[in-house]
Amino acid sequence: MKRLSLLWAVILSVMSWAHAAHEAPSSAATRPAACIPAEKNPEQHEAFLRQIQAGKVGDLLFLGDSITAGWRNGQASQIFEKAYGKYHAANFGIGGDQTQHVLWRLENGELDGIKPRVIVLIIGTNNLGGGAAPQDAASGVRCIVETIRAKLPDTKVLLLGVFPRSADPSDPMREKVRKLNELIAKLDDTHHVKYLDIGDKFLDGKGNLPREVFPDGLHPNAQGYLTWADAMQQTLDEMMKPGAPMTNP
């Protein structure tokens, strides 16, 4: 009888192991693409690594896609230097990046050997533009925040809401952005991660996104970057203070 019981125990153990092994790939397959690191723009990535090696990343790092990368252009670069030069800020924005591309960059050296006090992160609009659901894009943002926290536990994250898309407030993309921002706002932990939505600062009284600020309905011009800097300055300055607690308005 004991031998029979032992045999059944072995059979059940093997069945349990086989079931778990069968379920694991299925679980991985359901992971949102937004959370699976994917390589893109390796040349620009290598340029960022050279910045790190040269010691050109100070107390503030901007991380994102073309909207962040645009700080390097024309008048926006002058606004950037005036607002953030005192923090020796670096800009790791790459045009076209989605959350999975930023994740790949972070897992391949872009947070190694640096200790910024604050990382300004805005990402996810290209996921939506590529057809991803807001929930999937939000999962990607969460994975980025978790990666930053794991690699740089002493660094604070200023997580910006994705900016409005399309001049017309009735465009379906506006609702997708709203839903995405609603989800990522929950990542604010009042201690290391601060969520800030400045999207309304770009809109007129009727909710339109003026062409004078976002000429293509997606990317800000110099006026848009100035509005961004002004809207974010007080929060960022508070977060940059050594040991300063974060408070929600």
mmCIF file of C-alpha atoms in Angstrom:
data_model
loop_
_atom_site.group_PDB
_atom_site.id
_atom_site.type_symbol
_atom_site.label_atom_id
_atom_site.label_comp_id
_atom_site.label_asym_id
_atom_site.label_seq_id
_atom_site.Cartn_x
_atom_site.Cartn_y
_atom_site.Cartn_z
ATOM 1 C CA MET A 1 0.000 0.000 0.000
ATOM 2 C CA LYS A 2 2.838 2.339 0.869
ATOM 3 C CA ARG A 3 4.506 1.513 -2.432
ATOM 4 C CA LEU A 4 1.301 2.334 -4.326
ATOM 5 C CA SER A 5 0.946 5.661 -2.500
ATOM 6 C CA LEU A 6 4.529 6.532 -3.316
ATOM 7 C CA LEU A 7 3.946 5.719 -6.966
ATOM 8 C CA TRP A 8 0.917 8.006 -7.091
ATOM 9 C CA ALA A 9 2.907 10.791 -5.415
ATOM 10 C CA VAL A 10 5.593 10.520 -8.086
ATOM 11 C CA ILE A 11 3.007 10.501 -10.892
ATOM 12 C CA LEU A 12 1.229 13.561 -9.490
ATOM 13 C CA SER A 13 4.540 15.390 -9.066
ATOM 14 C CA VAL A 14 5.513 14.719 -12.676
ATOM 15 C CA MET A 15 2.071 15.819 -13.898
ATOM 16 C CA SER A 16 2.329 19.030 -11.869
ATOM 17 C CA TRP A 17 5.782 19.807 -13.288
ATOM 18 C CA ALA A 18 4.628 19.119 -16.843
ATOM 19 C CA HIS A 19 1.592 21.397 -16.366
ATOM 20 C CA ALA A 20 3.775 24.222 -15.061
ATOM 21 C CA ALA A 21 6.232 23.801 -17.922
ATOM 22 C CA HIS A 22 3.361 23.906 -20.390
ATOM 23 C CA GLU A 23 1.821 27.020 -18.848
ATOM 24 C CA ALA A 24 5.036 29.089 -18.643
ATOM 25 C CA PRO A 25 5.407 29.789 -22.390
ATOM 26 C CA SER A 26 1.726 30.718 -22.596
ATOM 27 C CA SER A 27 2.146 33.236 -19.799
ATOM 28 C CA ALA A 28 5.185 34.786 -21.500
ATOM 29 C CA ALA A 29 3.319 34.920 -24.785
ATOM 30 C CA THR A 30 0.624 37.107 -23.213
ATOM 31 C CA ARG A 31 3.134 39.680 -21.991
ATOM 32 C CA PRO A 32 2.433 43.009 -23.755
ATOM 33 C CA ALA A 33 4.873 43.851 -26.551
ATOM 34 C CA ALA A 34 5.268 47.238 -24.846
ATOM 35 C CA CYS A 35 7.071 45.449 -22.006
ATOM 36 C CA ILE A 36 9.405 43.265 -24.078
ATOM 37 C CA PRO A 37 12.764 45.005 -24.755
ATOM 38 C CA ALA A 38 13.424 45.562 -28.460
ATOM 39 C CA GLU A 39 16.501 47.086 -30.086
ATOM 40 C CA LYS A 40 16.115 50.195 -32.263
ATOM 41 C CA ASN A 41 18.438 53.046 -33.275
ATOM 42 C CA PRO A 42 21.679 51.405 -32.050
ATOM 43 C CA GLU A 43 23.812 54.284 -33.361
ATOM 44 C CA GLN A 44 22.092 56.855 -31.147
ATOM 45 C CA HIS A 45 22.213 54.426 -28.247
ATOM 46 C CA GLU A 46 25.979 54.109 -28.676
ATOM 47 C CA ALA A 47 26.247 57.904 -28.716
ATOM 48 C CA PHE A 48 24.503 58.042 -25.343
ATOM 49 C CA LEU A 49 26.896 55.437 -23.952
ATOM 50 C CA ARG A 50 29.800 57.611 -25.070
ATOM 51 C CA GLN A 51 28.224 60.540 -23.196
ATOM 52 C CA ILE A 52 28.170 58.420 -20.077
ATOM 53 C CA GLN A 53 31.784 57.352 -20.540
ATOM 54 C CA ALA A 54 32.783 60.999 -20.987
ATOM 55 C CA GLY A 55 31.068 61.975 -17.737
ATOM 56 C CA LYS A 56 28.500 64.187 -19.482
ATOM 57 C CA VAL A 57 25.444 63.001 -17.574
ATOM 58 C CA GLY A 58 24.873 65.081 -14.453
ATOM 59 C CA ASP A 59 22.078 65.384 -11.898
ATOM 60 C CA LEU A 60 19.227 65.403 -14.415
ATOM 61 C CA LEU A 61 18.377 63.036 -17.266
ATOM 62 C CA PHE A 62 15.558 63.332 -19.799
ATOM 63 C CA LEU A 63 14.371 60.020 -21.224
ATOM 64 C CA GLY A 64 11.886 59.458 -24.024
ATOM 65 C CA ASP A 65 11.111 59.620 -27.739
ATOM 66 C CA SER A 66 11.179 62.380 -30.379
ATOM 67 C CA ILE A 67 9.280 64.763 -28.112
ATOM 68 C CA THR A 68 12.182 64.562 -25.664
ATOM 69 C CA ALA A 69 14.774 64.479 -28.442
ATOM 70 C CA GLY A 70 13.341 67.761 -29.730
ATOM 71 C CA TRP A 71 14.961 69.600 -26.830
ATOM 72 C CA ARG A 72 18.185 69.325 -28.854
ATOM 73 C CA ASN A 73 16.801 71.359 -31.776
ATOM 74 C CA GLY A 74 17.154 75.075 -32.479
ATOM 75 C CA GLN A 75 15.580 77.429 -29.967
ATOM 76 C CA ALA A 76 14.458 74.507 -27.822
ATOM 77 C CA SER A 77 18.102 73.709 -27.077
ATOM 78 C CA GLN A 78 18.592 77.255 -25.778
ATOM 79 C CA ILE A 79 15.520 76.915 -23.543
ATOM 80 C CA PHE A 80 16.868 73.580 -22.313
ATOM 81 C CA GLU A 81 20.232 75.053 -21.397
ATOM 82 C CA LYS A 82 18.686 78.031 -19.624
ATOM 83 C CA ALA A 83 16.241 75.901 -17.619
ATOM 84 C CA TYR A 84 18.356 72.825 -16.927
ATOM 85 C CA GLY A 85 21.971 73.775 -17.497
ATOM 86 C CA LYS A 86 22.412 74.297 -13.766
ATOM 87 C CA TYR A 87 21.686 70.589 -13.323
ATOM 88 C CA HIS A 88 24.132 69.487 -16.052
ATOM 89 C CA ALA A 89 21.198 67.805 -17.753
ATOM 90 C CA ALA A 90 21.511 65.122 -20.423
ATOM 91 C CA ASN A 91 18.924 64.204 -23.058
ATOM 92 C CA PHE A 92 18.440 60.525 -23.954
ATOM 93 C CA GLY A 93 15.464 61.003 -26.267
ATOM 94 C CA ILE A 94 15.273 59.070 -29.558
ATOM 95 C CA GLY A 95 12.730 59.733 -32.294
ATOM 96 C CA GLY A 96 10.244 56.942 -32.919
ATOM 97 C CA ASP A 97 10.958 55.076 -29.697
ATOM 98 C CA GLN A 98 8.214 53.123 -28.001
ATOM 99 C CA THR A 99 8.369 51.808 -24.452
ATOM 100 C CA GLN A 100 10.009 48.532 -25.509
ATOM 101 C CA HIS A 101 12.831 50.425 -27.211
ATOM 102 C CA VAL A 102 13.523 52.515 -24.122
ATOM 103 C CA LEU A 103 13.514 49.332 -22.053
ATOM 104 C CA TRP A 104 16.135 47.796 -24.322
ATOM 105 C CA ARG A 105 18.306 50.880 -23.975
ATOM 106 C CA LEU A 106 18.053 50.839 -20.188
ATOM 107 C CA GLU A 107 18.945 47.167 -20.060
ATOM 108 C CA ASN A 108 21.951 47.785 -22.288
ATOM 109 C CA GLY A 109 23.889 50.439 -20.440
ATOM 110 C CA GLU A 110 22.061 53.758 -20.480
ATOM 111 C CA LEU A 111 21.661 53.782 -16.702
ATOM 112 C CA ASP A 112 25.045 52.265 -15.892
ATOM 113 C CA GLY A 113 27.676 54.440 -14.253
ATOM 114 C CA ILE A 114 25.405 57.442 -13.661
ATOM 115 C CA LYS A 115 23.562 58.760 -10.594
ATOM 116 C CA PRO A 116 21.108 61.483 -11.607
ATOM 117 C CA ARG A 117 18.959 62.923 -8.866
ATOM 118 C CA VAL A 118 15.935 63.002 -11.182
ATOM 119 C CA ILE A 119 14.921 61.350 -14.443
ATOM 120 C CA VAL A 120 12.210 63.106 -16.448
ATOM 121 C CA LEU A 121 10.312 60.431 -18.354
ATOM 122 C CA ILE A 122 7.675 60.909 -21.042
ATOM 123 C CA ILE A 123 6.960 57.910 -23.265
ATOM 124 C CA GLY A 124 4.090 55.954 -24.760
ATOM 125 C CA THR A 125 2.629 58.142 -27.488
ATOM 126 C CA ASN A 126 4.323 56.084 -30.214
ATOM 127 C CA ASN A 127 2.846 52.905 -28.755
ATOM 128 C CA LEU A 128 -0.605 54.433 -29.159
ATOM 129 C CA GLY A 129 0.274 55.681 -32.618
ATOM 130 C CA GLY A 130 1.390 52.174 -33.525
ATOM 131 C CA GLY A 131 -1.980 50.725 -32.557
ATOM 132 C CA ALA A 132 -1.312 49.573 -28.994
ATOM 133 C CA ALA A 133 -4.129 49.761 -26.476
ATOM 134 C CA PRO A 134 -3.677 52.253 -23.633
ATOM 135 C CA GLN A 135 -3.461 49.363 -21.168
ATOM 136 C CA ASP A 136 -0.539 47.822 -23.066
ATOM 137 C CA ALA A 137 1.270 51.152 -23.389
ATOM 138 C CA ALA A 138 0.767 51.742 -19.672
ATOM 139 C CA SER A 139 2.324 48.339 -18.942
ATOM 140 C CA GLY A 140 5.382 49.434 -20.893
ATOM 141 C CA VAL A 141 5.651 52.660 -18.924
ATOM 142 C CA ARG A 142 5.348 50.700 -15.692
ATOM 143 C CA CYS A 143 8.152 48.362 -16.788
ATOM 144 C CA ILE A 144 10.399 51.351 -17.524
ATOM 145 C CA VAL A 145 9.710 52.907 -14.130
ATOM 146 C CA GLU A 146 10.383 49.582 -12.413
ATOM 147 C CA THR A 147 13.655 49.200 -14.325
ATOM 148 C CA ILE A 148 14.786 52.684 -13.325
ATOM 149 C CA ARG A 149 13.910 52.013 -9.707
ATOM 150 C CA ALA A 150 15.812 48.706 -9.736
ATOM 151 C CA LYS A 151 18.933 50.149 -11.345
ATOM 152 C CA LEU A 152 18.911 53.567 -9.654
ATOM 153 C CA PRO A 153 17.097 53.213 -6.328
ATOM 154 C CA ASP A 154 18.185 56.672 -5.139
ATOM 155 C CA THR A 155 16.987 58.455 -8.284
ATOM 156 C CA LYS A 156 13.567 60.098 -8.378
ATOM 157 C CA VAL A 157 11.366 59.804 -11.449
ATOM 158 C CA LEU A 158 9.295 62.718 -12.713
ATOM 159 C CA LEU A 159 6.784 60.869 -14.873
ATOM 160 C CA LEU A 160 4.986 63.180 -17.268
ATOM 161 C CA GLY A 161 1.584 62.470 -18.709
ATOM 162 C CA VAL A 162 1.678 61.906 -22.461
ATOM 163 C CA PHE A 163 0.954 65.182 -24.254
ATOM 164 C CA PRO A 164 -2.304 65.648 -26.189
ATOM 165 C CA ARG A 165 -2.339 64.358 -29.767
ATOM 166 C CA SER A 166 -4.246 65.916 -32.675
ATOM 167 C CA ALA A 167 -5.471 69.485 -32.961
ATOM 168 C CA ASP A 168 -9.105 68.318 -32.705
ATOM 169 C CA PRO A 169 -10.318 67.404 -29.185
ATOM 170 C CA SER A 170 -12.814 64.932 -30.706
ATOM 171 C CA ASP A 171 -10.051 62.850 -32.311
ATOM 172 C CA PRO A 172 -10.182 59.274 -30.864
ATOM 173 C CA MET A 173 -6.474 59.522 -30.089
ATOM 174 C CA ARG A 174 -7.267 62.108 -27.425
ATOM 175 C CA GLU A 175 -9.307 59.549 -25.488
ATOM 176 C CA LYS A 176 -6.523 56.965 -25.793
ATOM 177 C CA VAL A 177 -4.031 59.444 -24.381
ATOM 178 C CA ARG A 178 -6.430 60.288 -21.562
ATOM 179 C CA LYS A 179 -6.838 56.620 -20.682
ATOM 180 C CA LEU A 180 -3.096 55.984 -20.825
ATOM 181 C CA ASN A 181 -2.440 58.922 -18.509
ATOM 182 C CA GLU A 182 -5.149 57.765 -16.114
ATOM 183 C CA LEU A 183 -3.367 54.426 -15.824
ATOM 184 C CA ILE A 184 0.202 55.668 -15.450
ATOM 185 C CA ALA A 185 -0.852 58.271 -12.885
ATOM 186 C CA LYS A 186 -1.210 55.330 -10.492
ATOM 187 C CA LEU A 187 2.568 54.836 -10.616
ATOM 188 C CA ASP A 188 2.968 57.927 -8.427
ATOM 189 C CA ASP A 189 4.136 56.587 -5.062
ATOM 190 C CA THR A 190 4.652 60.037 -3.427
ATOM 191 C CA HIS A 191 8.219 59.045 -2.555
ATOM 192 C CA HIS A 192 10.343 58.083 -5.565
ATOM 193 C CA VAL A 193 7.908 58.547 -8.468
ATOM 194 C CA LYS A 194 6.002 61.767 -9.099
ATOM 195 C CA TYR A 195 3.346 61.935 -11.833
ATOM 196 C CA LEU A 196 2.721 65.302 -13.465
ATOM 197 C CA ASP A 197 0.254 66.039 -16.271
ATOM 198 C CA ILE A 198 0.859 69.365 -17.980
ATOM 199 C CA GLY A 199 -1.129 68.579 -21.126
ATOM 200 C CA ASP A 200 -3.781 71.224 -20.426
ATOM 201 C CA LYS A 201 -1.114 73.918 -20.569
ATOM 202 C CA PHE A 202 -0.853 73.384 -24.335
ATOM 203 C CA LEU A 203 -4.589 73.562 -25.103
ATOM 204 C CA ASP A 204 -6.776 76.564 -25.811
ATOM 205 C CA GLY A 205 -10.085 77.271 -24.073
ATOM 206 C CA LYS A 206 -11.957 74.875 -26.378
ATOM 207 C CA GLY A 207 -9.542 72.001 -25.924
ATOM 208 C CA ASN A 208 -7.869 72.481 -29.286
ATOM 209 C CA LEU A 209 -4.143 71.876 -29.680
ATOM 210 C CA PRO A 210 -3.057 75.037 -31.528
ATOM 211 C CA ARG A 211 -0.885 74.669 -34.609
ATOM 212 C CA GLU A 212 1.089 77.646 -33.295
ATOM 213 C CA VAL A 213 2.371 75.392 -30.499
ATOM 214 C CA PHE A 214 2.152 71.848 -31.963
ATOM 215 C CA PRO A 215 2.419 72.391 -35.750
ATOM 216 C CA ASP A 216 1.844 68.724 -36.631
ATOM 217 C CA GLY A 217 -0.489 67.922 -33.768
ATOM 218 C CA LEU A 218 2.169 65.807 -32.073
ATOM 219 C CA HIS A 219 5.488 67.630 -31.608
ATOM 220 C CA PRO A 220 5.885 70.961 -29.800
ATOM 221 C CA ASN A 221 7.767 73.843 -31.385
ATOM 222 C CA ALA A 222 9.953 76.298 -29.459
ATOM 223 C CA GLN A 223 6.886 77.920 -27.894
ATOM 224 C CA GLY A 224 5.677 74.500 -26.812
ATOM 225 C CA TYR A 225 9.005 73.667 -25.199
ATOM 226 C CA LEU A 226 8.962 76.975 -23.351
ATOM 227 C CA THR A 227 5.487 76.151 -22.034
ATOM 228 C CA TRP A 228 6.761 72.720 -21.008
ATOM 229 C CA ALA A 229 9.714 74.189 -19.122
ATOM 230 C CA ASP A 230 7.573 76.762 -17.335
ATOM 231 C CA ALA A 231 4.916 74.220 -16.349
ATOM 232 C CA MET A 232 7.433 71.742 -14.987
ATOM 233 C CA GLN A 233 10.008 74.034 -13.384
ATOM 234 C CA GLN A 234 8.615 74.356 -9.872
ATOM 235 C CA THR A 235 7.994 70.623 -9.464
ATOM 236 C CA LEU A 236 11.380 69.724 -10.891
ATOM 237 C CA ASP A 237 13.260 72.222 -8.743
ATOM 238 C CA GLU A 238 11.608 70.793 -5.637
ATOM 239 C CA MET A 239 12.492 67.248 -6.622
ATOM 240 C CA MET A 240 16.084 68.213 -7.343
ATOM 241 C CA LYS A 241 16.695 69.384 -3.790
ATOM 242 C CA PRO A 242 18.806 66.795 -1.940
ATOM 243 C CA GLY A 243 16.657 64.811 0.454
ATOM 244 C CA ALA A 244 13.543 66.838 -0.345
ATOM 245 C CA PRO A 245 10.280 64.904 0.202
ATOM 246 C CA MET A 246 7.812 64.807 -2.650
ATOM 247 C CA THR A 247 4.311 66.122 -2.083
ATOM 248 C CA ASN A 248 1.254 65.906 -4.275
ATOM 249 C CA PRO A 249 -0.779 69.031 -5.004
#
